[in-house]
Coordinates of C-alpha atoms and ligand atoms in Angstrom, one line a residue:
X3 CA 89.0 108.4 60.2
X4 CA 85.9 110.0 60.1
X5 CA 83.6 111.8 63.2
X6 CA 81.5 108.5 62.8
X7 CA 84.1 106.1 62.5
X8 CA 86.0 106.9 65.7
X9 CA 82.7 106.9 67.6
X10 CA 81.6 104.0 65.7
X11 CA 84.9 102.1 66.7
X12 CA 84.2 103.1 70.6
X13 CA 80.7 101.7 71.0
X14 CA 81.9 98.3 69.0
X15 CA 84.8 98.7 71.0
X16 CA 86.4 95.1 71.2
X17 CA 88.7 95.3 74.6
X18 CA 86.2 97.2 76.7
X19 CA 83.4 95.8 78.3
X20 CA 82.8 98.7 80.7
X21 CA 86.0 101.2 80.8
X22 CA 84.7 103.1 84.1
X23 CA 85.4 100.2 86.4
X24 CA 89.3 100.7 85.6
X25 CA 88.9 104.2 86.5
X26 CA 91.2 105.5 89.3
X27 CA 88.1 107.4 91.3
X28 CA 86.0 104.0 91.3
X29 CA 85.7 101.9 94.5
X30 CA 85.0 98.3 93.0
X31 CA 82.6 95.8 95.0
X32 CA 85.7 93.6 96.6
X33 CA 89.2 94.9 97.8
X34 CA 91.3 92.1 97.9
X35 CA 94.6 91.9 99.9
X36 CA 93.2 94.8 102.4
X37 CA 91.1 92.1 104.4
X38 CA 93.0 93.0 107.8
X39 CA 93.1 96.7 107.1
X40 CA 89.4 96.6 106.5
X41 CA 88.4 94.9 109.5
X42 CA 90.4 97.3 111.5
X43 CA 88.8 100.1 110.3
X44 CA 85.3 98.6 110.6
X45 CA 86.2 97.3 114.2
X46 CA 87.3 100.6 115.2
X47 CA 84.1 102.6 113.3
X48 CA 81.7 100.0 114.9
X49 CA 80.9 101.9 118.1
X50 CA 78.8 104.2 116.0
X51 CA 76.2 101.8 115.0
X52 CA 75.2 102.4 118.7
X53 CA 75.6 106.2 118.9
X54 CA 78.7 106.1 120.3
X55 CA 82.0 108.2 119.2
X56 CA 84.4 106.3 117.5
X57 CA 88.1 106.6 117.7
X58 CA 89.6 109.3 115.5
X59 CA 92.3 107.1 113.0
X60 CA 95.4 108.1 111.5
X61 CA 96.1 106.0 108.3
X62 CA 99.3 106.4 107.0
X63 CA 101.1 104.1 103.4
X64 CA 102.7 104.8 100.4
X65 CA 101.0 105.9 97.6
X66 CA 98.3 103.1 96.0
X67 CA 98.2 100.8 98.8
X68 CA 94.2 101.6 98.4
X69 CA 94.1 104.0 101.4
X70 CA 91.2 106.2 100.1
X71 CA 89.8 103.2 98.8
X72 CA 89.6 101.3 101.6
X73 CA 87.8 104.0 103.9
X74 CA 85.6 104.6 101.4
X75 CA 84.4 101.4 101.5
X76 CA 84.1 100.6 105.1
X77 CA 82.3 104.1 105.3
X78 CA 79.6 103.7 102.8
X79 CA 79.0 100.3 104.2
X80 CA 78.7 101.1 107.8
X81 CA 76.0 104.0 106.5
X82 CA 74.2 101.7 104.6
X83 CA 73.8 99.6 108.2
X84 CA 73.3 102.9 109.9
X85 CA 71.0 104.7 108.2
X86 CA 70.3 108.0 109.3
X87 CA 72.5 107.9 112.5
X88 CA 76.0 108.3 111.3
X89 CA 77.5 109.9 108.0
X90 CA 80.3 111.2 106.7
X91 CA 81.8 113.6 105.1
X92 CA 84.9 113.1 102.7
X93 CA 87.3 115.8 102.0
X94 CA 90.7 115.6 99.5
X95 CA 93.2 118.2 101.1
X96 CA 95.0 118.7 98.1
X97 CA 92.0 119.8 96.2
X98 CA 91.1 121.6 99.8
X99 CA 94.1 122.9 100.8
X100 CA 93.5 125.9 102.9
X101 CA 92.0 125.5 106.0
X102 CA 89.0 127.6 105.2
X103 CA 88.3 125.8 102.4
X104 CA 88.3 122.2 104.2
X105 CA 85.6 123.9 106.6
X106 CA 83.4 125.3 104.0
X107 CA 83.2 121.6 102.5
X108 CA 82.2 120.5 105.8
X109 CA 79.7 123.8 106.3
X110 CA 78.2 122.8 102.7
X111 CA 78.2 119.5 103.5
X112 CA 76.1 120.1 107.2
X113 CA 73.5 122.6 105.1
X114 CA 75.7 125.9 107.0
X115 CA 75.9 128.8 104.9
X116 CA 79.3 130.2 104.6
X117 CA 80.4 132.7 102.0
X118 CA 83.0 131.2 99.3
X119 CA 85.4 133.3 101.2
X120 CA 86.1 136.4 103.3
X121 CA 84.7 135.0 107.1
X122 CA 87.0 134.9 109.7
X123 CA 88.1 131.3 110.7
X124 CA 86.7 131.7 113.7
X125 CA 83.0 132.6 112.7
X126 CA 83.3 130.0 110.5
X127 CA 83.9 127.4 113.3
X128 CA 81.0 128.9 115.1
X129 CA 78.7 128.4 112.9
X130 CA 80.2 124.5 112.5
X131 CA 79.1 124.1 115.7
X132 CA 75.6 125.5 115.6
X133 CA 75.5 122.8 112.4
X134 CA 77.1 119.9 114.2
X135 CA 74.7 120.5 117.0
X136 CA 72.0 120.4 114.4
X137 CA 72.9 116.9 113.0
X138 CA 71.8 115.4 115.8
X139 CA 74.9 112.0 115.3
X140 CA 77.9 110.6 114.7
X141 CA 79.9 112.7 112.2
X142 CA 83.2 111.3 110.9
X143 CA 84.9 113.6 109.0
X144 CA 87.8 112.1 106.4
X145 CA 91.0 114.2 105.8
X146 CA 92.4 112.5 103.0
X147 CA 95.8 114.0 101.6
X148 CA 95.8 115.3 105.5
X149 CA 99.5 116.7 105.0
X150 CA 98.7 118.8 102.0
X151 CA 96.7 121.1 104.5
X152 CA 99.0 121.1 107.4
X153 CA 101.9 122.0 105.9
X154 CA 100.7 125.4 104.1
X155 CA 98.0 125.7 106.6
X156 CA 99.0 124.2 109.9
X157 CA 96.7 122.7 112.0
X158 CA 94.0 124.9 112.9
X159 CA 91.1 122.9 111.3
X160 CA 92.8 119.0 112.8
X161 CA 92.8 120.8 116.4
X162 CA 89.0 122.3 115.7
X163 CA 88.0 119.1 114.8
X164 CA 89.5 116.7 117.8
X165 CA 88.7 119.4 120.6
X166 CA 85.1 120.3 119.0
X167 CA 83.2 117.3 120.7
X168 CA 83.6 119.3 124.0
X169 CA 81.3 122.0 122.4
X170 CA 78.9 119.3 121.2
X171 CA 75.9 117.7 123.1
X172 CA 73.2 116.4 120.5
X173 CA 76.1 115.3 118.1
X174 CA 80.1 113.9 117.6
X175 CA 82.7 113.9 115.6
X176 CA 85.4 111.7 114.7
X177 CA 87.9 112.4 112.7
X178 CA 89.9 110.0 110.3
X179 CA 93.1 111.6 109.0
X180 CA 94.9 109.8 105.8
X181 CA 98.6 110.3 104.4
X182 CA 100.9 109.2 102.3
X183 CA 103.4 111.4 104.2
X184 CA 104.5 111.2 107.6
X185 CA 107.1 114.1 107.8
X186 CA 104.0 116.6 107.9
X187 CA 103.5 114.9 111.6
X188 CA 106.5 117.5 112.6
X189 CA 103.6 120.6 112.3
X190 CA 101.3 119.0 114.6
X191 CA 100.6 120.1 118.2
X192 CA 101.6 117.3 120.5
X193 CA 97.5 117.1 121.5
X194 CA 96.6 117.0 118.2
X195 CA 98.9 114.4 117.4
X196 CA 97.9 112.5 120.4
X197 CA 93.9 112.8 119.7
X198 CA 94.8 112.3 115.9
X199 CA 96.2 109.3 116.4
X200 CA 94.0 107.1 119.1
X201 CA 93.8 104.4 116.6
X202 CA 96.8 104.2 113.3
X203 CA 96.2 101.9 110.9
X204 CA 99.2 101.2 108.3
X205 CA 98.5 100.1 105.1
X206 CA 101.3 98.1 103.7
X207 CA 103.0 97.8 99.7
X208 CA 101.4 95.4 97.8
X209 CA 103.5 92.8 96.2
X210 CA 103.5 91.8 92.5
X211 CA 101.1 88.3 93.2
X212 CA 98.9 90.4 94.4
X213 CA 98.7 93.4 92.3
X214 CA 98.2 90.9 89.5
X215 CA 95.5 89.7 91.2
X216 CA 94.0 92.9 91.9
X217 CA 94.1 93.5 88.5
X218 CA 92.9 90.1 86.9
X219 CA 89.7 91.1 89.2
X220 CA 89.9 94.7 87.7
X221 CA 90.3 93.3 83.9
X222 CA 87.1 90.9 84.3
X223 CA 85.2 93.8 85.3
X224 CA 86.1 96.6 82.7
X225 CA 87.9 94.1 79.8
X226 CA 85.9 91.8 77.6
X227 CA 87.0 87.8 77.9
X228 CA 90.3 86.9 76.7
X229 CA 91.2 90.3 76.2
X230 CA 94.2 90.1 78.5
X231 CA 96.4 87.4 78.9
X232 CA 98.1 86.5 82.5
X233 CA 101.5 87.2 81.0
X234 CA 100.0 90.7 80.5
X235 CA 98.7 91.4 83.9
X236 CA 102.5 89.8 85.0
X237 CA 104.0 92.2 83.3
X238 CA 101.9 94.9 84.6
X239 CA 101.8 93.7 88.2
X240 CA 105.8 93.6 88.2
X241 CA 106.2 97.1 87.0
X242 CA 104.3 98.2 89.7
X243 CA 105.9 96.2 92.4
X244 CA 108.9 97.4 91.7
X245 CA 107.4 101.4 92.2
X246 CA 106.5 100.6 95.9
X247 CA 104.1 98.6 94.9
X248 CA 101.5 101.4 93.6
X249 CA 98.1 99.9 92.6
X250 CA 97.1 103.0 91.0
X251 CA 100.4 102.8 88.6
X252 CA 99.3 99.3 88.0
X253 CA 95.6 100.4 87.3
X254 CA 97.2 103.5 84.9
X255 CA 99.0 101.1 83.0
X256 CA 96.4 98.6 82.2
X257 CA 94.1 101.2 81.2
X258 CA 96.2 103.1 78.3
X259 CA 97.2 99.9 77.2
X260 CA 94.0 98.7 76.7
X261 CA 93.2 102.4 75.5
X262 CA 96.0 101.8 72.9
X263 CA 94.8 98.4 72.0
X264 CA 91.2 99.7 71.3
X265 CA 92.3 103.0 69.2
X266 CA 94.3 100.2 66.5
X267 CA 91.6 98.6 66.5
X268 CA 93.2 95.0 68.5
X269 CA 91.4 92.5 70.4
X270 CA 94.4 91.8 72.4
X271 CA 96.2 93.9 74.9
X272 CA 100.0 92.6 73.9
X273 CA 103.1 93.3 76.1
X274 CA 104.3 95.8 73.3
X275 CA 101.0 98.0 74.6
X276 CA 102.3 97.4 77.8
X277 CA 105.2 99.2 76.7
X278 CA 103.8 101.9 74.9
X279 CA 101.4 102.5 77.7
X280 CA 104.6 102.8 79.8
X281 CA 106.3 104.9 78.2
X282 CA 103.3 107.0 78.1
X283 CA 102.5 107.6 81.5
X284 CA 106.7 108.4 82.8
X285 CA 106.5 111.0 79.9
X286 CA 103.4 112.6 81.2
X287 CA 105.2 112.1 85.0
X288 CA 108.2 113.7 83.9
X289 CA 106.4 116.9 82.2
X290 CA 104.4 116.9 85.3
X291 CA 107.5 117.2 87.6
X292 CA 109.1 119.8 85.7
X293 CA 106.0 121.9 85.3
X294 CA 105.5 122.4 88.8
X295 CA 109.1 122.7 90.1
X296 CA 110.2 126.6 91.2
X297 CA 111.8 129.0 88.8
X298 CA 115.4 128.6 90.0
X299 CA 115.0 125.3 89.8
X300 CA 113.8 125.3 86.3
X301 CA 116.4 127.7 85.5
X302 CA 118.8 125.0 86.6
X303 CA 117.2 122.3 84.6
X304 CA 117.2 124.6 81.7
X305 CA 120.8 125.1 82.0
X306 CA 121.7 121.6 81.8
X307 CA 119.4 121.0 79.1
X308 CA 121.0 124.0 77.2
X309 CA 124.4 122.7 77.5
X310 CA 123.3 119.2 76.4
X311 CA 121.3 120.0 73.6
X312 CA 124.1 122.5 72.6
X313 CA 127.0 120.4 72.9
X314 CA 126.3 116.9 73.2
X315 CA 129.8 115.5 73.4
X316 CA 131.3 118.0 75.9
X317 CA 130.7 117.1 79.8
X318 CA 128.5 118.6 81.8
X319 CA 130.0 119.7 85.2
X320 CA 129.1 121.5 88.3
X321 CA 131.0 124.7 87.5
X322 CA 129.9 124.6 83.8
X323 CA 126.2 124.2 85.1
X324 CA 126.6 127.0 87.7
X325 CA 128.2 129.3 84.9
X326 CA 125.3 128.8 82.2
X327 CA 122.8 129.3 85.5
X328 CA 124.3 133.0 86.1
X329 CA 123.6 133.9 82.6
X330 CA 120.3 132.9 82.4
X331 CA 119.6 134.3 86.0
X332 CA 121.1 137.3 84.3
X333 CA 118.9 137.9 81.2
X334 CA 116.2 137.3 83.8
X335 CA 117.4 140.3 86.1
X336 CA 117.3 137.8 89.0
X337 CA 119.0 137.7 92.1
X338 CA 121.3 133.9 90.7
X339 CA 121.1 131.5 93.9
X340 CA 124.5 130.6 95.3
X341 CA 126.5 128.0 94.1
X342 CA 126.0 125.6 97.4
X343 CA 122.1 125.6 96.5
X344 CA 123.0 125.0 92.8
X345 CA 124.7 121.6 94.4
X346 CA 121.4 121.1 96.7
X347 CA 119.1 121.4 92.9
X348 CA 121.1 119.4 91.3
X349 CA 121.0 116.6 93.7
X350 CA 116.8 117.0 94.0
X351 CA 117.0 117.0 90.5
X352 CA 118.7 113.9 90.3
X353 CA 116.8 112.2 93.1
X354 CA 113.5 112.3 91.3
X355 CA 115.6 111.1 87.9
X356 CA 115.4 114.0 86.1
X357 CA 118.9 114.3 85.9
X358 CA 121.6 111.5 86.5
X359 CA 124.6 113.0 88.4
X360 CA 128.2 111.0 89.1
X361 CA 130.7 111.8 90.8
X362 CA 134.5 111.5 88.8
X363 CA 137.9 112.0 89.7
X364 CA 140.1 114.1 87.7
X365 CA 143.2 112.4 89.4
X366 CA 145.0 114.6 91.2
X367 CA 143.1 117.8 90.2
X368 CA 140.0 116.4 93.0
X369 CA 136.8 115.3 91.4
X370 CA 133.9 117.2 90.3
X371 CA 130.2 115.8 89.5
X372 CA 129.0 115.1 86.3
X373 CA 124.9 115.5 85.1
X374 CA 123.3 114.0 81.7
X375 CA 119.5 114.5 81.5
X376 CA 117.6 111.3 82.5
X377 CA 114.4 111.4 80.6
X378 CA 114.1 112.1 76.4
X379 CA 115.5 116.2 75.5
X380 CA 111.7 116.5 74.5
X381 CA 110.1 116.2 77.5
X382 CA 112.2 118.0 79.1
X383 CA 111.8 120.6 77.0
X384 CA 107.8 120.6 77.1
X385 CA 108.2 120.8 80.5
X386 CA 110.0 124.0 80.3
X387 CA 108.4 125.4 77.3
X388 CA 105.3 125.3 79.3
X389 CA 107.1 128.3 81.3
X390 CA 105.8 131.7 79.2
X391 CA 109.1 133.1 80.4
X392 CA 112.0 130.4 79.9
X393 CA 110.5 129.6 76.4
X394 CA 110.1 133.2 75.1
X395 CA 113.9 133.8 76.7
X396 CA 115.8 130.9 75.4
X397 CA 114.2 129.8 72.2
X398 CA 113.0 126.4 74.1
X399 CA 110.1 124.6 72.5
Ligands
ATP428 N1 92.8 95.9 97.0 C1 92.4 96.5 95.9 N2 91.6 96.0 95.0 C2 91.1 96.7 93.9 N3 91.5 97.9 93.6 C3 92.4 98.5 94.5 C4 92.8 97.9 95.7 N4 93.6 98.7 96.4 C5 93.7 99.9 95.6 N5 92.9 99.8 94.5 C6 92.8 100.8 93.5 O1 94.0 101.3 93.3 C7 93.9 102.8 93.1 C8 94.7 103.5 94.2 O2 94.2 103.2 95.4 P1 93.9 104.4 96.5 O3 93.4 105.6 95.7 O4 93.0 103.9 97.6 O5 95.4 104.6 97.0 P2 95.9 105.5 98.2 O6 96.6 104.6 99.2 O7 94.8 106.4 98.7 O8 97.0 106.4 97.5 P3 97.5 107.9 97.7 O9 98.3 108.0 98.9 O10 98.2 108.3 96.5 O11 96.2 108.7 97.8 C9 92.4 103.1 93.2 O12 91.9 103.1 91.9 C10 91.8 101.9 93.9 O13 90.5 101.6 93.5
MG429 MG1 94.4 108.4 98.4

């Protein structure tokens, strides 16, 4: 297909009417099934209309329930009401994961100059202040991904940020803290905790009635009529439910497959895109996975996929996985892990499906535990291979 062709073949493009609105970043107009959780929030953000501080909020739910959605929504609304008075600032904590970073975003955002690094945390919450001051309002500040900075940071910035009102006379803050995760609660001071928390909001799972909803609202947005059929969005919403009900997975989904429907040209989005689209994205998840996992883990994974790939019929145990492990470890010139912490990889390995472990019996010589590798030798493989040392080492790739 020519240059021409493919762009050609885009602007005609017979599925889309306007892809952006399926985007994962985009906050669409309605936010159906999160009625109570929106009420909540603008309930509890309210008080700033009239100059008051609201409550600082602690949002916790799994991943997808529209968390991040959700505040942005009730926050851009209550500005549009408020004009000038209140604003907010909305920082991602994974992007932002040090605690100086998360304060420059807020210096940027209040017009404070800070250097990109190199001030002393300290200075830099000076100078917040002088800033804050400066606004002259209500300031809510959103933490969003809030355990990504507390756990490699602690929580310096959280305790600035819930005591700082007592600096402040023209101005306040509130915060709004947002995670996915509660075990980073553990790192908090009791006070912060306590401040941090004044108001929790939970956002529940979806369920697969109304993920199909959510995205039969979605598809008339981005998707031209008839594009999708309600079997389609079924199937969609069903695979999603069953991951925790995840409306980002569901959202992921619909998109490649209508991606995959557009490149060949369809005007349908069938079930076997669906599929295909599927298959995609846990391919892409499991490469992710193995990517970012530490070396002694990798050097674990690469042991069981060595003894798979090299001997497909034999079974893969403990000891033979430990064994293989040392070698490699070995070549490496590393320091090999012991053998109990083998056992501890193995079973995070298999949690996150990676692997598949069983436990056998060998009759009266005890039992042992058995691995396979749970995801296609390939991916596994690219996962690894992205790893300049394992590939060069062992061939992988
Ligand atoms: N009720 C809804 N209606 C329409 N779209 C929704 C709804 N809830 C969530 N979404 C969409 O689903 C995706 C995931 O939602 P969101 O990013 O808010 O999840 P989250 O709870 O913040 O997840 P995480 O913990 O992973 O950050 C987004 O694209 C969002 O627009
Ligand atoms: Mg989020």
């Amino acid at each position: 297909m020519s240059i021409e062709e493919i762009f050609h073949q885009y602007l005609d493009s017979k599925v889309f009417r306007d892809r952006e609105k399926l985007l994962p970043d985009y906050v669409p107009e309605e936010l159906p099934h999160r009625d109570e959780q929106i009420v909540t929030l603008a309930k509890v953000l309210a008080p700033a209309l009239t100059g008051s501080r609201p409550s600082n909020v602690f949002i916790y739910g799994l991943t997808g329930t529209g968390k991040t959605a959700v505040t942005k929504y009730v926050l851009r609304k209550i500005r549009e009401k408020a004009q000038h008075k209140v604003d907010y600032v909305y920082i991602n904590c994974r992007q932002n994961n040090t605690s100086y970073r998360v304060l420059a975003e807020l210096a940027k955002h209040l017009g404070v100059k800070v250097p990109f690094t190199g001030l002393a945390l300290g200075e830099v919450m000076k100078r917040l202040v002088q800033g804050l001051e400066r606004h002259r309002g209500i300031i809510v500040v959103v933490l969003d991904e809030v355990d990504n900075l507390v756990k490699r940071n602690g929580d310096d910035v959280l305790y600035f940020l819930t005591r700082v009102n007592e600096e402040l006379t023209s101005s306040k803050v509130s915060v709004i803290g947002i995670t996915n995760d509660l075990k980073f609660t553990e790192f908090l001071d009791a006070r912060v905790k306590s401040s941090l928390g004044e108001e929790e909001l939970v956002f529940p799972p979806y369920n697969a009635v109304q993920l199909e909803d959510i995205l039969r609202r979605r598809a008339r947005e981005a998707l031209k009529d008839g594009v999708v059929d309600d079997e389609v969005l079924k199937k969609v919403a069903a695979i999603a439910a069953r991951q925790n009900g995840d409306c980002r997975l569901a959202l992921d989904i619909l998109l490649k497959a209508a991606d995959i429907a557009d490149r060949e040209g369809a005007d349908k989005i069938t079930q076997v895109h669906v599929d295909k689209a599927r298959n995609e994205i846990e391919k892409n998840l499991a490469v992710d996975i193995i990517k970012t996992m530490p070396l002694h883990v990798k050097l674990v994974l690469a042991s069981i996929y060595l003894l798979s790939r090299d001997n497909s019929s034999r079974m893969i145990t403990t000891g033979l996985i430990y064994d293989k492990y040392k070698e490699l470890a070995s070549k490496l010139g590393m320091e090999p892990v012991t053998s109990r912490r083998i056992s501890d990889i193995i079973n995070e390995l298999d949690i996150v499906g990676i692997i598949n472990a069983r436990v056998i019996s060998l009759g009266r010589y005890g039992r042992t535990k058995v691995v396979s590798i749970g995801v296609p030798l390939k991916n596994v493989e690219e996962g690894l291979a992205s790893d300049s040392i394992l590939k060069t080492l062992f061939g992988i790739g």
